[in-house]
mmCIF file with all atom_site columns, C-alpha atoms in Angstrom:
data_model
loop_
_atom_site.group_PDB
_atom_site.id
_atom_site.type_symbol
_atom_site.label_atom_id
_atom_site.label_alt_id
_atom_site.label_comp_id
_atom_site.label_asym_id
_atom_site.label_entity_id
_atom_site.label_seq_id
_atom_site.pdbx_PDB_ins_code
_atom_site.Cartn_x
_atom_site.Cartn_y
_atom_site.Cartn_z
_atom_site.occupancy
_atom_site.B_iso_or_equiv
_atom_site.pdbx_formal_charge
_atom_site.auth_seq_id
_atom_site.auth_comp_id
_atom_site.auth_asym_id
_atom_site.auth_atom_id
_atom_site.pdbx_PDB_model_num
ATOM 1  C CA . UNK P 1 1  ? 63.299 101.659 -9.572  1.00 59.00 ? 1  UNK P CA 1
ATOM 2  C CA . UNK P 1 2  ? 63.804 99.185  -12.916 1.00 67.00 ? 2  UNK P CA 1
ATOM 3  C CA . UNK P 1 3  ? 62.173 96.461  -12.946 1.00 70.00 ? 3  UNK P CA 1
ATOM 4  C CA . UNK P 1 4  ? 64.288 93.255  -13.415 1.00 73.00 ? 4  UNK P CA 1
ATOM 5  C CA . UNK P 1 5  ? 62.405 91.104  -16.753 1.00 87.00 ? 5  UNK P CA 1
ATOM 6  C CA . UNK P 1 6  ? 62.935 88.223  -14.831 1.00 89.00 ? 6  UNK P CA 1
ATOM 7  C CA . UNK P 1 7  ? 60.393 87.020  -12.719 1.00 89.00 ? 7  UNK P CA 1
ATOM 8  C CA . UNK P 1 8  ? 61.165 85.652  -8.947  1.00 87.00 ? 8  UNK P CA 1
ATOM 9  C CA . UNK P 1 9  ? 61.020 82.331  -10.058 1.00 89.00 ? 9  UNK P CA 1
ATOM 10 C CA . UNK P 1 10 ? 63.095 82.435  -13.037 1.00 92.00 ? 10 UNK P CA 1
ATOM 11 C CA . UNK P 1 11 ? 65.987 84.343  -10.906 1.00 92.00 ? 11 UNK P CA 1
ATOM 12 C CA . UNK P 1 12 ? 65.646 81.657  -8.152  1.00 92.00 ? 12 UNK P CA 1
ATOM 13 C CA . UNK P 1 13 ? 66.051 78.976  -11.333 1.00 92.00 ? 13 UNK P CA 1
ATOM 14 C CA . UNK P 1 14 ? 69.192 80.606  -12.783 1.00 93.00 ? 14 UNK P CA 1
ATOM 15 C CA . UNK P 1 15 ? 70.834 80.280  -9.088  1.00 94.00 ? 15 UNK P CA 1
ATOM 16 C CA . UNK P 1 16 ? 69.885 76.850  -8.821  1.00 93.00 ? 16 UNK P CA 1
ATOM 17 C CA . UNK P 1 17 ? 71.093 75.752  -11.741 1.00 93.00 ? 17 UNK P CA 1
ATOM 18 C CA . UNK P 1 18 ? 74.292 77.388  -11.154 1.00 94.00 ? 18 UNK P CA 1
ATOM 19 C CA . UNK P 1 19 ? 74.090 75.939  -7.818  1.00 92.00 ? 19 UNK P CA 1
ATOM 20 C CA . UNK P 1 20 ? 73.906 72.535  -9.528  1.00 93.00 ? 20 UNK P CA 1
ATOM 21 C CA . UNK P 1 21 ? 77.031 72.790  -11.156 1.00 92.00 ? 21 UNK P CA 1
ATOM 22 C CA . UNK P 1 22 ? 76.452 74.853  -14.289 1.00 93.00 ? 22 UNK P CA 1
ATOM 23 C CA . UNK P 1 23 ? 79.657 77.808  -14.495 1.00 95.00 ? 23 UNK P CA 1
ATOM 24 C CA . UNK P 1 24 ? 78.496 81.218  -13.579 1.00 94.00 ? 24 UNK P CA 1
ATOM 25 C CA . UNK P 1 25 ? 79.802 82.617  -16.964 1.00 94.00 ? 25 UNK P CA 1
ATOM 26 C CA . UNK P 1 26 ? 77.272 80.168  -19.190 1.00 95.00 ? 26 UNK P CA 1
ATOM 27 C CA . UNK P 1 27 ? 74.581 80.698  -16.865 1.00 94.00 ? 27 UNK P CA 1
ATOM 28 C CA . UNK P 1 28 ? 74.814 84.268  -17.553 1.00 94.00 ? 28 UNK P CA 1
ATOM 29 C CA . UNK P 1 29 ? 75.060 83.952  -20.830 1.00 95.00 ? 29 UNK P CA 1
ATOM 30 C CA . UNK P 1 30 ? 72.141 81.782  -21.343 1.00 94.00 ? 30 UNK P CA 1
ATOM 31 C CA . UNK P 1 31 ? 69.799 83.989  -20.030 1.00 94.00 ? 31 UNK P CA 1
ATOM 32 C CA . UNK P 1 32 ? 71.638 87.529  -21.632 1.00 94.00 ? 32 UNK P CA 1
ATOM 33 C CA . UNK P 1 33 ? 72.260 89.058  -17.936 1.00 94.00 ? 33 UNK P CA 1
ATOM 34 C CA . UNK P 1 34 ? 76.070 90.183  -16.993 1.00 94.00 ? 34 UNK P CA 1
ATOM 35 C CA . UNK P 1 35 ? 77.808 88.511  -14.067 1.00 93.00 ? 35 UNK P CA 1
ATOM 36 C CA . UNK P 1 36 ? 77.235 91.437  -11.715 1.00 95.00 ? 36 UNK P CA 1
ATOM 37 C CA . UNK P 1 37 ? 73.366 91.328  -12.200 1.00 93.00 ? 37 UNK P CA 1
ATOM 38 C CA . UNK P 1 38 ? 73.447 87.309  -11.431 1.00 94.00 ? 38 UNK P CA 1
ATOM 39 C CA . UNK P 1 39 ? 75.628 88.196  -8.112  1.00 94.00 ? 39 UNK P CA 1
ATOM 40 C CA . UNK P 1 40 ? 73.386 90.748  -7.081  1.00 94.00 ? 40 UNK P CA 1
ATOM 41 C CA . UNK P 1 41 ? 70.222 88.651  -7.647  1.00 92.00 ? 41 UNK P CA 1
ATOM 42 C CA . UNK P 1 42 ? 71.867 85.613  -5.686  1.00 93.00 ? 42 UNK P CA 1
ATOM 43 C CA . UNK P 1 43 ? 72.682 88.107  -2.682  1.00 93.00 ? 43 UNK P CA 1
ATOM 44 C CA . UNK P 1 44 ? 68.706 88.994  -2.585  1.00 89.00 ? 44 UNK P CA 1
ATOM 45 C CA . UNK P 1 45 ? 67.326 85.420  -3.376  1.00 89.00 ? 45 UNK P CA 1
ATOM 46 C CA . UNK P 1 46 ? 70.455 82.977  -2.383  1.00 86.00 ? 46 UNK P CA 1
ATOM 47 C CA . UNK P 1 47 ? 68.862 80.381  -0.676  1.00 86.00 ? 47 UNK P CA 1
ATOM 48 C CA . UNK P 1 48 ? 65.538 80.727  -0.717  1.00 86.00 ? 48 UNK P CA 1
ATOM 49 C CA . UNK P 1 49 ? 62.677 78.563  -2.697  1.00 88.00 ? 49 UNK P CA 1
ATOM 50 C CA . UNK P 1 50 ? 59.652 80.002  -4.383  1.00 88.00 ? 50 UNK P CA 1
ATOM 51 C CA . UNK P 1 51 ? 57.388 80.137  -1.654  1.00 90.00 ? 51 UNK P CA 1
ATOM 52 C CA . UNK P 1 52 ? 60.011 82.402  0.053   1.00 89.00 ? 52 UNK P CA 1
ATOM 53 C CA . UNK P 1 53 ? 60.111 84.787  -2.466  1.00 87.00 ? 53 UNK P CA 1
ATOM 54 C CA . UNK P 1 54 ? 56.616 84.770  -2.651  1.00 89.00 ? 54 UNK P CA 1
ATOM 55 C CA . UNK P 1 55 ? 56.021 85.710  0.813   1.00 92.00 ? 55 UNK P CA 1
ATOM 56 C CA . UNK P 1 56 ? 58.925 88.197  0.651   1.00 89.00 ? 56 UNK P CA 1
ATOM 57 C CA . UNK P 1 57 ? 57.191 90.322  -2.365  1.00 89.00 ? 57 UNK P CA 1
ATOM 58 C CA . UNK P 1 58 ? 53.839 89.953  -0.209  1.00 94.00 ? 58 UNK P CA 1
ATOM 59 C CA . UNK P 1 59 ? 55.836 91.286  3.241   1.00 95.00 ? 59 UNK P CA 1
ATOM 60 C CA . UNK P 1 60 ? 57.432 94.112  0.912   1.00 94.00 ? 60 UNK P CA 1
ATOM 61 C CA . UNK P 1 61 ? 54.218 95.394  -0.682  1.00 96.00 ? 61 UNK P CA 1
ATOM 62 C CA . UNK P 1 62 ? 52.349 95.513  2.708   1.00 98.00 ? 62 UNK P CA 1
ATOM 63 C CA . UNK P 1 63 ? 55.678 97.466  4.101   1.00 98.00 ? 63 UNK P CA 1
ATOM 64 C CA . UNK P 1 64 ? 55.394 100.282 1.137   1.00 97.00 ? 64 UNK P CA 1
ATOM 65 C CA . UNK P 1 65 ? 51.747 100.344 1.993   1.00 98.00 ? 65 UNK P CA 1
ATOM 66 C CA . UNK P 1 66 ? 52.516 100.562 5.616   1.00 98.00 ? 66 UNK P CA 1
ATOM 67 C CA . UNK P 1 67 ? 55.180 103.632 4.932   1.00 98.00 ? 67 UNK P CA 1
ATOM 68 C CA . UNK P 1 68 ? 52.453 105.416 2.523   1.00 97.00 ? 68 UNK P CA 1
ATOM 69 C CA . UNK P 1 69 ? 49.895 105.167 5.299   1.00 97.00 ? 69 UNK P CA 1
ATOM 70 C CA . UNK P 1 70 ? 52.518 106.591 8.269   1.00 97.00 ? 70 UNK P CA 1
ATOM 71 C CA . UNK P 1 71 ? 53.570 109.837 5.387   1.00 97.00 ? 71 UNK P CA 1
ATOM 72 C CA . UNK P 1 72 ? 49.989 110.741 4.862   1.00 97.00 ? 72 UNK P CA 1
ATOM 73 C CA . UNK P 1 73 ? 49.232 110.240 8.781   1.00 96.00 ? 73 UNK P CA 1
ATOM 74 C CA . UNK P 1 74 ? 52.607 112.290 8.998   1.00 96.00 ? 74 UNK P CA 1
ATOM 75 C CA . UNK P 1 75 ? 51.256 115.395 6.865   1.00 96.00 ? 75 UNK P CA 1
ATOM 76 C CA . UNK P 1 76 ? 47.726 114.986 8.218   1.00 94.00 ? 76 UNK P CA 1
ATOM 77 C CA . UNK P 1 77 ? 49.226 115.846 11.302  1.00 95.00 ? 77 UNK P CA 1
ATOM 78 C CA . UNK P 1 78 ? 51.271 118.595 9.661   1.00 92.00 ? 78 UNK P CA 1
ATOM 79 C CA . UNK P 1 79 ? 48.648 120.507 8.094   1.00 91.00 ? 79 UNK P CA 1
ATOM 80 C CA . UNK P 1 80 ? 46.432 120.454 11.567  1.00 91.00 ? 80 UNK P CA 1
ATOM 81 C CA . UNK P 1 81 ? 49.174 121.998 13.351  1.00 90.00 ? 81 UNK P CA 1
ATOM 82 C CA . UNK P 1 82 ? 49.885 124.637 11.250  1.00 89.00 ? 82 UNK P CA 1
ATOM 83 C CA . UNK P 1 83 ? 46.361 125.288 10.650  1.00 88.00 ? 83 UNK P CA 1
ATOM 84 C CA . UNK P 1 84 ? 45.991 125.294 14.611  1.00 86.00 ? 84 UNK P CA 1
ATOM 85 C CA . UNK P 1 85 ? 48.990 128.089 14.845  1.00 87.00 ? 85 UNK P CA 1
ATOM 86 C CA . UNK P 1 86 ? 47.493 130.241 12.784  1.00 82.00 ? 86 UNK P CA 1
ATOM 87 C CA . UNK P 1 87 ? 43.984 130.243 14.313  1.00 68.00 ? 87 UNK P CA 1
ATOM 88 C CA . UNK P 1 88 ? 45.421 131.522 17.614  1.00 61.00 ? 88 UNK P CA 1
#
């Protein structure tokens, strides 16, 4: 997946200050992104203050290591089956 050049912060600064008052079109501008890119980054981080999105990226990095662990576990288990079949 791309990674967006805009940090947390600075997405959760172009909503508030579109929030504020500022028109969506010269936010959008100001920071070169289109209109569909601001949308989609207020859908993920409407709301929310810094320390949100910090603990959000922290619960979302322990989840992908969580999945890695579970896939390996998964073919561990694989691999000793099918080892086990052919044995008897």
């Amino acid at each position: 997946m791309k990674r967006s050049r805009f940090s947390d912060e600075q997405i959760i600064g172009m909503i508030k200050e579109q929030e504020a008052g500022t028109p969506t079109a010269q936010v959008c501008r100001k920071y070169g992104i289109s209109s569909a890119s601001f949308y989609k980054y207020k859908a993920k981080f409407g709301g929310m203050d810094v320390s949100d999105a910090r603990k959000l990226k922290a619960l979302e990095e322990e989840n992908a290591k969580l999945k890695k662990l579970l896939a390996e576990t998964m073919l561990d288990n694989a691999i000793l089956k099918d080892v086990a079949a052919k044995k008897w």
